[in-house]
């Protein structure tokens, strides 16, 4: 799976970074571009070297020379915001490496090459920049796109402004570098709960853009919960008619029409991000149970719910309700699958506290059968591992605490440990031919408070601490392979950073909790384990922070990082 051996690993990454930074200083006299030192890229590339040569300068003569299948679309995706930021025309031209005419890249150009023979994997790429131009090479369009996201971080942060009046004083310099990169894990998700509080389409698109910057490639949308149903389902219109009117705290609701959802999927696809839709079943279903009486065992619709409790709702396992429940499952999951080009459908399964164990096993069978019938690969929270009859290859999503979780003085007062059965439930997916997405709550739940300053930018009390408080350093120090005892690297499909929105109502609050900790999880998911280095990460965050500033992201300027003013 991982062909990291094709890249001779650079042994002393940290030392090289420091040395190369000095080299950059020496060769450009520009160690400090508009207040921002060039410090590298987040997540750290597998190999990153600042070269000896002069930097590349992007000018109005630059063209994007696209070579190979799919390169042109990637070039256009990169060019559109870059044109707005620079005011340069940045035409995309079809390149031909063999020719010696206008289709050959010049030293003022960016050359974007898809070469199936490059053996770089789906998401790997190389990037070489200097006075001779910039060349990004990948085996597939996804890797080429990810290479452009590295280039984005190598450019001055003004590249993020959609307004060319803010050009950097020193010019559009790209340091001379040589990068060979590929991800550690194939699945690197941002989980966003749009059910507890709704998040408008445009805000989701903004988030996708920032995910791309961090090389996250899965947007997991938690679309349904007790407090709201957020996706139009034609066969069951009251799911949104009734079920979308609520949210935590009573601030109103909202939902995505099918066209809204398609916009999200399309915008994500342009950035090589896969949308994983989650319909949380059989618990976390009060919104559905309030919309349709026939889904309740007693045939009485539930009251809408706007609180923050979990574990009180359940689909009905009673055979007397089987017709309605199974029709609901088949209709909902097939409509969701039809809207979703990606390979996965997530059926929840967490905290089934209001479902008798036998009923849970029965419902898990019916839910996962209906989900697998859509042709998608099923993903479920680890509790569904209680069943030994999952569709082969079902992916387990582990959210309980890390095995090594220990109480720290700043954590909540009562002892918190993983539930004893959680690890076995996670391993059950492996035994049934699946793999795991790891999202332990004490490390990757971005709705957990920062320990030192819980109040958000609006002065609100933000987040919870049921699993832990989480510092940037704690998020960064996470070792996925130690989340559950006995995991092999190959058992891990990937990682997710989750933002549950019980306490989060506004975009600034969302951004304050998500950034910069999501960057730590992105690096855990992307960078080789032995290239990780906390001090280097903090230094590279300075550059990332400048880009986030230019994007207007209200991230938390946590201590220990020398954030640019
Ligand atoms: C647990 S973990 C939940 C969510 C909450 C979250 C709050 C999991 C799959 N379920 O329902 O929103 O904690 O941190």
XYZ file of C-alpha atoms and ligand atoms in Angstrom:
579
model
C 0.000 0.000 0.000
C 2.592 2.497 1.102
C 5.449 2.672 -1.283
C 7.479 4.947 0.850
C 10.597 2.988 -0.045
C 10.569 4.655 -3.457
C 11.596 7.847 -1.678
C 14.970 7.505 -0.026
C 14.006 8.833 3.366
C 15.771 11.990 4.350
C 17.303 11.019 7.669
C 17.679 14.258 9.524
C 14.668 16.228 8.539
C 14.801 18.756 11.345
C 18.484 19.470 10.988
C 18.117 19.760 7.255
C 15.267 22.206 7.611
C 17.339 24.486 9.787
C 20.347 24.205 7.512
C 18.291 24.755 4.430
C 16.601 27.753 5.942
C 20.037 29.254 6.383
C 20.807 28.365 2.783
C 17.662 30.126 1.699
C 18.650 33.159 3.712
C 22.038 33.151 2.083
C 20.819 32.737 -1.453
C 17.882 35.094 -1.463
C 18.658 37.592 1.236
C 14.947 37.201 1.902
C 14.544 34.975 4.897
C 11.653 37.077 5.962
C 8.966 37.734 3.411
C 6.527 40.353 4.597
C 6.979 39.359 8.193
C 6.722 35.645 7.500
C 9.743 33.404 7.568
C 9.636 30.577 5.050
C 9.420 27.592 7.310
C 7.957 24.804 5.265
C 4.677 23.047 4.832
C 1.923 21.575 7.018
C 1.545 18.625 6.921
C 5.280 17.978 6.687
C 6.207 16.381 3.369
C 7.872 12.972 3.487
C 10.969 14.657 2.064
C 11.544 18.397 1.960
C 14.772 20.086 0.994
C 15.425 23.753 0.477
C 17.723 23.793 -2.544
C 20.813 25.926 -3.073
C 19.552 27.775 -6.104
C 17.693 31.049 -6.509
C 13.973 31.163 -5.847
C 11.278 31.145 -8.466
C 9.369 34.374 -8.964
C 5.817 34.188 -10.213
C 5.246 37.030 -12.665
C 2.614 38.094 -15.158
C 4.505 36.062 -17.767
C 3.712 32.817 -15.978
C 1.668 30.128 -17.670
C 0.413 26.879 -16.245
C 1.634 24.195 -18.588
C -0.559 21.125 -18.104
C 0.849 17.806 -19.218
C -0.994 14.487 -19.090
C -4.536 13.333 -18.418
C -6.354 15.339 -15.781
C -3.591 17.946 -15.398
C -5.576 20.710 -17.074
C -8.457 20.516 -14.580
C -6.036 20.642 -11.656
C -4.277 23.622 -13.243
C -7.586 25.461 -13.625
C -8.530 24.785 -9.989
C -5.202 26.245 -8.874
C -5.289 29.114 -11.359
C -8.699 30.573 -10.509
C -7.882 31.874 -7.006
C -4.259 32.566 -7.980
C -5.451 34.892 -10.769
C -7.652 36.755 -8.309
C -4.796 37.094 -5.832
C -2.061 38.112 -8.260
C -3.950 39.889 -11.032
C -1.848 37.869 -13.496
C -3.526 36.155 -16.454
C -2.010 32.736 -15.643
C -3.245 30.992 -18.776
C -3.470 27.227 -18.731
C -1.872 25.705 -21.809
C -1.648 22.075 -22.867
C 1.945 21.067 -22.596
C 3.983 18.598 -24.524
C 7.270 17.793 -22.896
C 8.619 16.449 -26.203
C 7.920 19.529 -28.320
C 10.122 22.592 -28.575
C 7.462 25.221 -29.129
C 4.996 27.139 -26.939
C 3.871 23.922 -25.333
C 7.229 23.516 -23.612
C 7.517 25.004 -20.159
C 9.695 28.115 -19.818
C 11.573 29.257 -16.744
C 8.730 31.640 -15.934
C 6.122 28.844 -15.988
C 4.552 26.379 -13.616
C 4.551 22.926 -15.153
C 1.960 20.467 -13.865
C 2.580 16.936 -15.030
C 0.526 13.776 -14.675
C 2.734 10.869 -15.637
C 1.245 7.463 -14.971
C 4.742 5.974 -15.114
C 6.045 8.149 -12.305
C 5.108 5.470 -9.721
C 4.144 8.005 -7.090
C 0.825 6.419 -6.059
C -2.567 8.105 -6.243
C -1.691 10.955 -3.871
C 2.081 11.204 -4.119
C 3.853 13.987 -5.991
C 7.202 15.639 -6.442
C 7.705 19.391 -6.539
C 10.860 21.113 -7.699
C 11.114 24.889 -7.769
C 13.823 27.401 -8.551
C 14.937 29.955 -11.072
C 14.163 27.447 -13.851
C 10.498 27.311 -12.987
C 8.232 25.142 -10.902
C 7.464 21.574 -11.834
C 5.005 19.341 -10.025
C 4.831 15.715 -11.121
C 2.358 13.060 -10.022
C 1.092 9.713 -11.210
C -2.528 10.768 -10.841
C -4.515 14.014 -10.773
C -5.108 13.695 -7.005
C -1.378 13.775 -6.336
C -0.927 16.693 -8.709
C -3.625 18.611 -6.864
C -1.964 17.895 -3.523
C 1.302 19.180 -4.989
C -0.423 22.457 -5.857
C -1.511 22.732 -2.228
C 2.128 22.529 -1.181
C 2.924 25.225 -3.728
C 0.135 27.312 -2.216
C 1.898 27.189 1.155
C 5.269 27.978 -0.432
C 3.869 31.154 -1.993
C 3.422 34.306 0.096
C 0.250 34.197 2.188
C -1.260 36.955 0.024
C -2.002 34.157 -2.455
C -5.073 33.542 -0.276
C -6.533 37.015 -0.874
C -9.142 37.249 -3.597
C -7.959 40.764 -4.310
C -4.837 41.660 -6.217
C -4.292 44.984 -4.473
C -2.583 43.122 -1.633
C 0.436 41.817 -3.577
C 3.468 41.032 -1.415
C 6.169 43.692 -1.326
C 8.918 41.189 -2.057
C 7.130 39.708 -5.085
C 5.562 36.306 -5.531
C 8.605 34.314 -4.495
C 8.667 30.543 -4.215
C 11.792 29.294 -2.450
C 13.974 26.825 -4.321
C 12.877 23.477 -2.935
C 12.769 19.829 -3.770
C 9.898 17.801 -2.341
C 8.997 14.129 -2.649
C 5.819 13.404 -0.806
C 3.068 10.885 -0.219
C 0.569 10.252 2.590
C 0.910 7.856 5.484
C -2.829 7.070 5.479
C -5.265 6.997 2.558
C -8.238 8.381 4.525
C -7.774 11.748 6.262
C -11.087 13.146 7.358
C -12.664 16.197 8.832
C -15.908 15.099 10.512
C -18.390 17.962 10.715
C -21.599 17.709 12.736
C -24.153 19.761 10.803
C -27.017 18.206 12.791
C -26.688 19.782 16.251
C -26.229 23.169 14.621
C -26.683 23.570 10.898
C -23.810 24.867 8.769
C -24.683 26.747 5.570
C -23.406 25.486 2.213
C -21.024 28.396 1.633
C -19.423 27.835 5.015
C -18.949 24.163 4.182
C -17.287 25.171 0.899
C -14.910 27.455 2.800
C -14.066 24.581 5.093
C -13.369 22.310 2.106
C -10.909 24.859 0.803
C -9.019 24.851 4.118
C -9.133 21.056 4.268
C -7.435 20.994 0.869
C -4.677 23.252 2.178
C -4.028 20.621 4.870
C -4.280 17.684 2.439
C -7.351 16.299 4.198
C -9.239 14.235 1.644
C -12.528 13.184 3.285
C -15.377 15.406 4.435
C -17.512 13.295 6.765
C -20.872 15.022 7.102
C -22.803 13.983 10.209
C -26.148 14.759 8.591
C -28.680 13.506 11.118
C -29.070 13.386 14.854
C -31.677 13.858 17.573
C -31.689 17.612 17.073
C -32.042 17.782 13.308
C -32.239 15.999 9.952
C -30.224 17.975 7.400
C -30.618 16.297 4.002
C -33.636 16.297 1.705
C -35.035 12.793 1.162
C -37.759 12.762 -1.494
C -39.516 9.608 -0.314
C -39.772 10.900 3.274
C -40.300 14.666 2.954
C -41.155 15.285 6.608
C -37.621 14.301 7.605
C -36.724 17.832 6.624
C -40.275 19.245 6.761
C -40.479 18.586 10.484
C -37.077 17.174 11.339
C -34.943 20.073 10.084
C -36.663 22.872 11.967
C -34.747 22.324 15.199
C -31.201 22.620 16.498
C -29.482 22.640 19.872
C -30.655 25.599 21.882
C -33.570 26.435 19.629
C -31.758 28.775 17.284
C -33.615 27.471 14.222
C -32.753 24.707 11.821
C -31.857 24.181 8.205
C -31.122 21.445 5.712
C -29.395 20.779 2.413
C -31.583 20.344 -0.642
C -30.273 17.752 -3.047
C -28.837 20.562 -5.158
C -27.072 22.000 -2.103
C -25.566 18.618 -1.370
C -24.466 18.245 -5.007
C -22.743 21.630 -4.776
C -20.803 20.415 -1.759
C -19.908 17.130 -3.471
C -18.784 18.901 -6.650
C -16.702 21.516 -4.850
C -15.113 18.739 -2.811
C -14.414 16.653 -5.928
C -12.559 19.543 -7.569
C -10.263 19.379 -4.548
C -10.032 15.571 -4.598
C -12.011 15.411 -1.370
C -14.547 12.611 -0.977
C -17.791 13.310 0.859
C -18.803 10.575 3.297
C -22.449 11.066 4.255
C -23.490 9.789 7.664
C -27.050 8.864 8.575
C -26.789 8.063 12.274
C -28.768 4.876 13.100
C -30.446 3.316 15.051
C -29.902 5.782 17.937
C -29.505 9.541 17.512
C -32.758 9.420 15.526
C -35.160 11.676 17.418
C -35.503 14.069 14.482
C -36.737 11.211 12.267
C -38.902 9.827 15.069
C -40.502 13.259 15.495
C -41.277 13.464 11.773
C -42.844 10.011 11.265
C -45.007 8.331 13.933
C -44.751 4.963 12.176
C -41.030 4.751 12.993
C -41.866 4.593 16.718
C -42.806 1.336 18.435
C -45.847 3.008 19.995
C -46.833 4.722 16.753
C -46.636 8.140 18.374
C -44.312 10.809 17.002
C -41.671 11.997 19.454
C -41.444 15.625 20.524
C -38.736 17.595 18.698
C -35.560 17.826 20.760
C -33.189 20.756 21.204
C -31.121 19.638 24.202
C -27.683 18.014 24.354
C -28.344 14.599 25.901
C -27.377 11.491 23.938
C -28.597 7.907 23.954
C -32.372 8.329 24.402
C -33.753 7.632 20.921
C -33.942 4.472 18.829
C -35.492 3.072 15.720
C -37.991 0.327 16.538
C -36.886 -3.290 16.185
C -40.391 -4.654 16.739
C -41.479 -6.865 13.788
C -44.796 -5.018 13.840
C -42.916 -1.916 12.624
C -40.520 -3.762 10.319
C -42.257 -2.705 7.117
C -41.985 1.019 7.885
C -38.486 0.786 9.355
C -37.080 -1.252 6.479
C -38.737 0.963 3.876
C -37.267 3.997 5.663
C -33.796 2.437 5.669
C -33.936 1.384 2.024
C -35.334 4.707 0.791
C -33.039 6.940 2.807
C -29.830 5.017 2.215
C -30.466 4.556 -1.496
C -31.228 8.266 -2.008
C -28.105 9.213 -0.069
C -25.990 6.739 -2.028
C -27.384 7.958 -5.329
C -26.337 11.527 -4.495
C -22.868 10.456 -3.392
C -20.146 9.595 -5.919
C -17.658 8.409 -3.287
C -17.279 4.761 -2.311
C -18.518 5.035 1.287
C -21.759 5.391 3.229
C -21.672 5.853 7.010
C -24.556 4.478 9.079
C -23.563 5.689 12.553
C -24.262 3.179 15.303
C -22.835 5.119 18.248
C -24.237 5.223 21.747
C -27.203 2.865 21.220
C -28.153 3.266 24.857
C -31.894 3.230 24.208
C -31.773 0.014 22.148
C -31.876 -3.421 23.828
C -28.784 -5.439 22.875
C -30.685 -8.040 20.839
C -32.681 -5.319 19.131
C -29.428 -3.514 18.364
C -27.948 -6.608 16.714
C -31.140 -7.067 14.711
C -31.177 -3.431 13.614
C -27.459 -3.439 12.789
C -28.135 -6.359 10.450
C -30.988 -4.560 8.728
C -29.196 -1.203 8.561
C -25.923 -2.543 7.184
C -27.732 -4.833 4.732
C -29.698 -1.877 3.376
C -26.514 0.202 3.221
C -24.505 -2.511 1.453
C -27.373 -2.969 -1.033
C -26.585 0.527 -2.340
C -23.247 -0.805 -3.594
C -21.233 1.381 -1.234
C -18.742 0.218 1.349
C -20.315 0.641 4.772
C -18.660 2.602 7.571
C -19.997 2.377 11.132
C -18.960 3.487 14.595
C -17.192 0.757 16.529
C -20.291 -0.251 18.503
C -21.573 -2.024 15.382
C -18.599 -4.358 15.772
C -20.776 -6.094 18.378
C -22.258 -7.856 15.355
C -20.302 -10.663 13.729
C -22.464 -10.490 10.622
C -21.372 -7.211 9.112
C -21.097 -6.933 5.339
C -17.556 -8.057 4.456
C -15.104 -5.190 4.473
C -17.202 -2.845 6.619
C -14.999 -0.047 7.950
C -15.033 0.557 11.710
C -14.897 4.121 13.001
C -13.393 4.106 16.488
C -14.314 7.113 18.606
C -13.715 5.968 22.194
C -10.645 7.064 24.139
C -7.082 6.027 23.357
C -5.961 2.860 25.103
C -3.305 4.804 26.952
C -5.673 7.513 28.123
C -4.652 8.696 31.530
C -6.233 11.265 33.711
C -4.278 14.476 33.717
C -4.942 17.078 36.385
C -6.678 19.331 33.902
C -9.094 16.659 32.776
C -12.570 16.129 34.099
C -12.803 15.002 37.679
C -14.351 11.560 37.320
C -12.232 8.748 35.894
C -12.540 8.432 32.155
C -11.421 5.247 30.442
C -12.378 3.590 27.201
C -15.377 1.309 27.646
C -13.991 -2.199 28.179
C -15.775 -3.564 25.112
C -14.724 -0.827 22.666
C -11.361 -2.293 21.632
C -12.901 -5.701 20.930
C -15.663 -4.090 18.924
C -13.032 -2.251 16.880
C -11.076 -5.454 16.269
C -14.260 -7.184 15.140
C -14.185 -5.057 11.963
C -10.669 -6.313 11.239
C -11.790 -9.898 11.789
C -14.590 -9.319 9.297
C -12.250 -8.108 6.573
C -12.499 -4.388 7.258
C -10.125 -1.692 8.423
C -10.381 1.167 10.913
C -10.763 4.903 10.854
C -9.359 6.205 14.132
C -10.953 9.191 15.819
C -10.359 8.864 19.559
C -12.332 11.453 21.482
C -9.529 12.394 23.888
C -7.165 13.381 21.080
C -9.073 14.179 17.889
C -12.385 15.639 19.102
C -12.008 19.302 18.362
C -15.119 20.164 20.378
C -13.074 19.306 23.467
C -12.009 22.466 25.237
C -8.564 23.887 25.202
C -7.531 23.530 28.855
C -6.278 27.036 29.383
C -8.839 29.235 27.726
C -12.242 27.788 27.049
C -13.925 31.014 26.001
C -14.226 31.507 22.263
C -13.778 34.609 20.118
C -17.309 35.734 20.871
C -16.753 35.344 24.590
C -18.903 32.246 24.672
C -18.191 29.168 26.721
C -17.144 26.846 23.960
C -16.768 23.115 23.797
C -17.110 20.285 26.275
C -14.634 18.203 28.228
C -16.334 14.855 28.667
C -13.400 13.014 27.088
C -10.558 15.350 27.893
C -9.276 18.778 27.265
C -6.934 18.840 24.275
C -3.947 21.055 23.683
C -2.296 21.493 20.302
C 0.624 19.438 21.596
C -1.616 16.590 22.757
C -3.313 16.452 19.374
C 0.094 16.421 17.679
C 1.563 13.742 19.951
C -1.166 11.232 19.065
C 0.103 7.903 17.720
C -2.776 6.351 15.787
C -1.292 2.848 15.946
C -1.538 2.960 19.743
C -5.195 4.030 19.822
C -6.374 0.450 20.269
C -3.981 -2.220 21.491
C -2.540 -4.586 18.941
C -3.091 -2.578 15.771
C -0.905 -3.045 12.730
C -0.283 -0.081 10.462
C -2.156 -1.915 7.710
C -5.268 -2.171 9.920
C -5.626 1.588 9.757
C -7.462 3.089 6.810
C -7.033 6.528 8.263
C -7.831 9.179 10.806
C -10.541 11.745 11.440
C -10.642 15.042 13.309
C -14.199 15.611 14.540
C -16.102 18.749 15.370
C -19.389 18.137 17.171
C -21.449 21.276 17.303
C -23.559 21.143 20.465
C -21.814 24.292 21.707
C -20.824 25.740 18.345
C -23.252 28.047 16.590
C -21.138 30.462 14.577
C -18.362 30.251 12.030
C -15.842 32.074 14.281
C -16.567 29.624 17.107
C -16.184 26.705 14.680
C -12.862 28.051 13.425
C -11.584 28.787 16.915
C -12.096 25.173 17.975
C -11.008 23.546 14.719
C -7.840 25.536 13.933
C -4.989 25.006 14.544
C -5.615 21.606 16.176
C -6.911 20.135 12.912
C -3.491 20.863 11.421
C -1.943 18.586 14.044
C -4.289 15.747 13.119
C -3.698 16.422 9.412
C 0.038 16.018 9.976
C -0.474 12.845 12.022
C -2.507 11.467 9.124
C -0.196 12.544 6.313
C 3.426 12.691 7.441
C 5.684 9.697 8.067
C 5.666 8.936 11.787
C 9.428 9.393 12.020
C 9.342 12.819 10.337
C 7.121 14.277 13.005
C 8.734 16.818 15.250
C 6.801 19.131 17.508
C 9.228 22.040 17.400
C 9.343 21.934 13.609
C 5.569 21.767 13.500
C 5.250 24.917 15.610
C 7.639 26.726 13.312
C 5.797 25.618 10.193
C 2.508 26.692 11.794
C 3.706 30.284 11.594
C 3.487 30.081 7.821
C 0.198 28.211 7.908
C -1.154 30.834 10.313
C -0.303 33.608 7.864
C -2.302 31.784 5.197
C -5.200 31.287 7.604
C -5.039 34.982 8.502
C -5.217 35.897 4.832
C -8.213 33.579 4.476
C -9.879 35.314 7.410
C -9.974 32.161 9.552
C -10.584 32.995 13.227
C -8.181 30.326 14.453
C -6.954 30.271 17.997
C -3.481 31.755 18.341
C -2.415 29.169 20.909
C 0.679 29.827 22.977
C 4.014 28.366 21.985
C 3.740 29.398 18.340
C 5.341 32.590 17.117
C 2.284 33.661 15.121
C 2.870 36.506 12.676
C 1.076 39.722 13.551
C -20.065 11.657 21.368
S -18.629 9.945 19.676
C -20.871 11.499 20.253
C -21.584 12.642 19.712
C -21.360 13.878 20.520
C -19.919 13.978 20.936
C -19.592 15.226 21.690
C -19.906 9.782 18.940
C -19.829 8.988 17.763
N -20.954 10.375 19.472
O -22.957 12.342 19.640
O -21.721 14.965 19.735
O -19.606 12.879 21.748
O -18.234 15.337 21.928
